CSV table of C-alpha atoms in Angstrom, one decimal:
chain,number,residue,atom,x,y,z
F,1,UNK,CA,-33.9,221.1,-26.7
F,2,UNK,CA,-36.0,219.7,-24.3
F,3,UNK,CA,-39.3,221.4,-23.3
F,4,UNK,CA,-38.1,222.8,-20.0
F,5,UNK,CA,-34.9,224.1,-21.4
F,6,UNK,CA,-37.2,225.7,-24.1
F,7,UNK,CA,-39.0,227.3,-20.7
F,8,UNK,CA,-35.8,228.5,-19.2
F,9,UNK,CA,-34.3,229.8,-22.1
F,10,UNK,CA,-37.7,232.0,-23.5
F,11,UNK,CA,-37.8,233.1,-19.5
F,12,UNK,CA,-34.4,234.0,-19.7
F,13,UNK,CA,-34.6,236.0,-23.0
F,14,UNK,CA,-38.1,237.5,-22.3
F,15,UNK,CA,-37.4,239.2,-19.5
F,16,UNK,CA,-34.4,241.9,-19.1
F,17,UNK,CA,-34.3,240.7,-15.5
F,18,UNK,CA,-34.9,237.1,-14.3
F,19,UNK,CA,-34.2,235.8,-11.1
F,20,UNK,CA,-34.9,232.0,-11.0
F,21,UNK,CA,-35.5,231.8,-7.3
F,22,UNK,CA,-37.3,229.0,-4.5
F,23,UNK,CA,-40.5,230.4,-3.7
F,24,UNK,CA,-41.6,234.2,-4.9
F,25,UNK,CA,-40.3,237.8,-4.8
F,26,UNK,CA,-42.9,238.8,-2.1
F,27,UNK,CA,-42.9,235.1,-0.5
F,28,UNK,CA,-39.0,234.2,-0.2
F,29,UNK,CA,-38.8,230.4,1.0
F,30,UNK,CA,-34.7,229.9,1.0
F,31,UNK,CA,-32.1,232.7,2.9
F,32,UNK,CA,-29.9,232.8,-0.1
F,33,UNK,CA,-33.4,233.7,-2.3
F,34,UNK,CA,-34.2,236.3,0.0
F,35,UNK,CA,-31.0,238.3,0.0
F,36,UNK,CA,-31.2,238.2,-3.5
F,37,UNK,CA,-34.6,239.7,-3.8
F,38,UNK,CA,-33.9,242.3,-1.1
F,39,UNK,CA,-30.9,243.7,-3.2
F,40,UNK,CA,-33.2,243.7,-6.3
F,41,UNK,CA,-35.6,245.7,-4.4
F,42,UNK,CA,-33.2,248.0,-2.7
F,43,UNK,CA,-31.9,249.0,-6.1
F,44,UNK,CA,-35.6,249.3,-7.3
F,45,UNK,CA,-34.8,246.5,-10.5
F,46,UNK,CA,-38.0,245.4,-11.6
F,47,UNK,CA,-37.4,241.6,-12.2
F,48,UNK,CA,-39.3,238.4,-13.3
F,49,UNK,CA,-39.3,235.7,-10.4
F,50,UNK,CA,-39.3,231.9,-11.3
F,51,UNK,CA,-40.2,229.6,-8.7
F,52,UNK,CA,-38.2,226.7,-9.1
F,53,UNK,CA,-39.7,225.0,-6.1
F,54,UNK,CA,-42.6,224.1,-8.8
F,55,UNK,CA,-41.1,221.7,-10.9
F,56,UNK,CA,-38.4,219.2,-10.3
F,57,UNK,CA,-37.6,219.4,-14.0
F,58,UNK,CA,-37.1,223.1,-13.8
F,59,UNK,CA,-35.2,222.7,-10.5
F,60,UNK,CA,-32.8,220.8,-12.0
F,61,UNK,CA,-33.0,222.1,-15.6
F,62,UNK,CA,-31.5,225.3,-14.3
F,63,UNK,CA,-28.8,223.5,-13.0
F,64,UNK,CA,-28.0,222.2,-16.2
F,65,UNK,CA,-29.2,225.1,-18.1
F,66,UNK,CA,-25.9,227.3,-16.1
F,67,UNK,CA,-24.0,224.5,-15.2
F,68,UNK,CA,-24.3,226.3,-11.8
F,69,UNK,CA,-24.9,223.8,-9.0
F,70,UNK,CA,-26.9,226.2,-6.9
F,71,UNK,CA,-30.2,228.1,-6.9
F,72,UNK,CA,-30.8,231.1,-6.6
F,73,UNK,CA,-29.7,232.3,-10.2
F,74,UNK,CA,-29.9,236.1,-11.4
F,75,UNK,CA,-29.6,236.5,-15.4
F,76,UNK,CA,-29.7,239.8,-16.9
F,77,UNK,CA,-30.0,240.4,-20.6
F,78,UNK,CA,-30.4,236.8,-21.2
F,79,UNK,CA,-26.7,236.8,-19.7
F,80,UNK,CA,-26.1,234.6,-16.1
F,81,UNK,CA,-24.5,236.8,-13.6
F,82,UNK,CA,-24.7,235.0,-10.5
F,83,UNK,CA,-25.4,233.2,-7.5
F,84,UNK,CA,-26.7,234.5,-3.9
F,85,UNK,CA,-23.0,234.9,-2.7
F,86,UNK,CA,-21.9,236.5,-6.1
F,87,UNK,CA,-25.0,238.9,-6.4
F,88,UNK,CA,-23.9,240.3,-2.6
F,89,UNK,CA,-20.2,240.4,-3.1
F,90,UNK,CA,-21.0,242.9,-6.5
F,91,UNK,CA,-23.7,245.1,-4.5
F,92,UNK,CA,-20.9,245.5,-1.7
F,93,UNK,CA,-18.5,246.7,-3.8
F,94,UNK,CA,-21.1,248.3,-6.0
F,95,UNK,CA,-20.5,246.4,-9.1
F,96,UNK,CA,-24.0,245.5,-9.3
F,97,UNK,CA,-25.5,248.9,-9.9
F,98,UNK,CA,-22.9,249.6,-12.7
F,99,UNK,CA,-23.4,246.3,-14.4
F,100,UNK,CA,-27.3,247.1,-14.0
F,101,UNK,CA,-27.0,250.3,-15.5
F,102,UNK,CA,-24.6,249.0,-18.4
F,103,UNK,CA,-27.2,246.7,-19.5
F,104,UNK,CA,-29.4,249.2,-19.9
F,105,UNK,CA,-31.6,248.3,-16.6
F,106,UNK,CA,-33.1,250.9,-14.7
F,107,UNK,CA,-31.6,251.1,-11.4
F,108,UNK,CA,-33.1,253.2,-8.6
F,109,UNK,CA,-30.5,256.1,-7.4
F,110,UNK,CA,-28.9,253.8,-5.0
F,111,UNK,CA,-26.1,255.8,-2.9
R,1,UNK,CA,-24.3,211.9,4.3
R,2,UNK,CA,-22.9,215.4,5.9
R,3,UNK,CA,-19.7,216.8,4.8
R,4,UNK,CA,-16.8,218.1,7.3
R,5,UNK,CA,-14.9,221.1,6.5
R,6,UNK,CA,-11.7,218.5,6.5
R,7,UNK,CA,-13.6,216.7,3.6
R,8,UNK,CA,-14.4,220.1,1.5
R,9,UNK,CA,-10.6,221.5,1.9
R,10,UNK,CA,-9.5,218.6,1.0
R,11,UNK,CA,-11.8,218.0,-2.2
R,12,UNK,CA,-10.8,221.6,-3.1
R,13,UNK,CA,-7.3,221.2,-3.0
R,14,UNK,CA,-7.1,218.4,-4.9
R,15,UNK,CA,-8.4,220.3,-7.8
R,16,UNK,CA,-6.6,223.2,-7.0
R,17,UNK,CA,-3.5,222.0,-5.3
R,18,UNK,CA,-2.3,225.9,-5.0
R,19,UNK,CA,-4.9,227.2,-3.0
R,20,UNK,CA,-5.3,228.5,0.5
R,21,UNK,CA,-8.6,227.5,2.0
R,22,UNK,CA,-10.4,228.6,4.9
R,23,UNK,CA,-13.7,227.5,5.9
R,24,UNK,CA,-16.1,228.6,8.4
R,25,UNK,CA,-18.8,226.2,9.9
R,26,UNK,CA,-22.3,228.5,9.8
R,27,UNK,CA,-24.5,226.4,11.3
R,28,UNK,CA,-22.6,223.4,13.0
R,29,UNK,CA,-24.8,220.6,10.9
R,30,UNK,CA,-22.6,219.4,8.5
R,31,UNK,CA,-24.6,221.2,5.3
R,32,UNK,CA,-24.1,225.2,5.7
R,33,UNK,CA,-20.3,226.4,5.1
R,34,UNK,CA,-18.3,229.6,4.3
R,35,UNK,CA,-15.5,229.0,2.5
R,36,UNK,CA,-13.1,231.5,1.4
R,37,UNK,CA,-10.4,230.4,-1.1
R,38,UNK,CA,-7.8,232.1,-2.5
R,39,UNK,CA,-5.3,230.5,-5.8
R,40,UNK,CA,-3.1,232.2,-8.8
R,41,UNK,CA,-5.6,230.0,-11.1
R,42,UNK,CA,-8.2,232.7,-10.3
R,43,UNK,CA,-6.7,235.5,-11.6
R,44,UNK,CA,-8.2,237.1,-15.0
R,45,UNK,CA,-11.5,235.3,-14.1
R,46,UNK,CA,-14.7,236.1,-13.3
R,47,UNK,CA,-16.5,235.0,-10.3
R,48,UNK,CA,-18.9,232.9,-11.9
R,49,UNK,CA,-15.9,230.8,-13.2
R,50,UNK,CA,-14.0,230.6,-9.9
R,51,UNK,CA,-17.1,229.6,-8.3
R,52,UNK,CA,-17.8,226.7,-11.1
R,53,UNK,CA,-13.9,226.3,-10.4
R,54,UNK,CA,-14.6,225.5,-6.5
R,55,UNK,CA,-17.8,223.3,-7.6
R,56,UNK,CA,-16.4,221.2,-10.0
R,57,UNK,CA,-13.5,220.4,-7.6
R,58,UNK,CA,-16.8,219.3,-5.0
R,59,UNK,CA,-18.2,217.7,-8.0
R,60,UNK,CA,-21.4,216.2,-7.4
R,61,UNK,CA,-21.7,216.7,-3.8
R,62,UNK,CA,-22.4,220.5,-4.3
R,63,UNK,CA,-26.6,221.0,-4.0
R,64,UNK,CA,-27.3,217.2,-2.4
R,65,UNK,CA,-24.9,217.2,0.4
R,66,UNK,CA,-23.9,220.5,1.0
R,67,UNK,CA,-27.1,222.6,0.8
R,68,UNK,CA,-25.5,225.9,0.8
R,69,UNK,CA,-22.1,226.6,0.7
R,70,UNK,CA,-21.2,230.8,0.4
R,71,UNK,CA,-18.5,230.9,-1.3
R,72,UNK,CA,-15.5,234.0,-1.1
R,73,UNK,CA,-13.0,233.5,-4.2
R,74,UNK,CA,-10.3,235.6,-5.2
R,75,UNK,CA,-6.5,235.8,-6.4
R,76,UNK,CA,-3.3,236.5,-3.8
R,77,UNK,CA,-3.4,240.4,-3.5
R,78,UNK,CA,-0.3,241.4,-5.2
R,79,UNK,CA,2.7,243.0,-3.1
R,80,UNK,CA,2.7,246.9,-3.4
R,81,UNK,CA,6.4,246.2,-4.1
């Protein structure tokens, strides 16, 4: 595997939450990012953030790493659950907290 | 090289020749779309896999030319009857 796969994948399995993202958590610098990270904090997930915006070969190993064409990505559990308009569509029908919570993820008590 | 919405129902009905596709322009530049696609081939899957679904069928222009393209799958809604 090559060394930014070996990045993605340790990220992906270090961390119970990972959201590989373009800019960071507190400094959002894409729409789709953003929505993502205000769902994440309105359910109160504590999550890893990956800038992808610093490295063209993690930009595009993420890609490759998901076979998802997109950025932003969530994984949880080392498992990929999404993209911006997936992550929405499963807080609006409430998926998300469920799935969260069946992972064993702490989720704030989100109505 | 902007895309028109002719271009992206098209591309997704070639893979999918059963679905229904309706797209919405977001931002009138040719790179910011809604598209909302509905097919039998979805049912039983996940999202994630009829979203990869939808991108392969725009394989290769999904992420270059078409920055962002929200995406709204989902089987026919089964009649009640």
């Amino acid at each position: 595997m090559s060394g930014i796969n070996d990045f993605i994948d340790n990220e992906v399995k270090t961390n119970d939450v990972v959201l590989f993202m373009k800019g960071t958590p507190q400094f959002p610098q894409c729409g789709f990012s953003g929505q993502v990270v205000q769902i994440l904090d309105y359910l109160g997930v504590n999550y890893h953030g990956v800038n992808v915006l610093e490295s063209d070969d993690l930009r595009q190993g993420i890609k490759e790493y998901s076979n998802w064409p997109t950025i932003p990505q969530l994984y949880v559990k080392g498992e990929f659950v999404g993209g911006c308009d997936i992550i929405r569509e499963m807080f609006q029908a409430s998926e998300l907290q469920g799935h969260l919570e069946e992972q064993g993820v702490a989720v704030r008590g989100a109505a | 090289m902007a895309m028109t919405a002719g271009d992206i129902e098209t591309m997704i009905k070639a893979a999918i020749p059963d679905a229904q596709v309706t797209i919405r322009d977001l931002a009138g530049d040719g790179d910011h779309y809604a598209a909302e696609v509905v097919s039998e081939s979805f049912r039983g899957k996940t999202r994630v896999q009829q979203h990869q679904m939808v991108y392969d069928a725009l394989s290769g222009n999904m992420g270059d030319a078409l920055h962002a393209l929200a995406l709204q799958t989902s089987a026919p809604k089964q009649d009640a009857g």
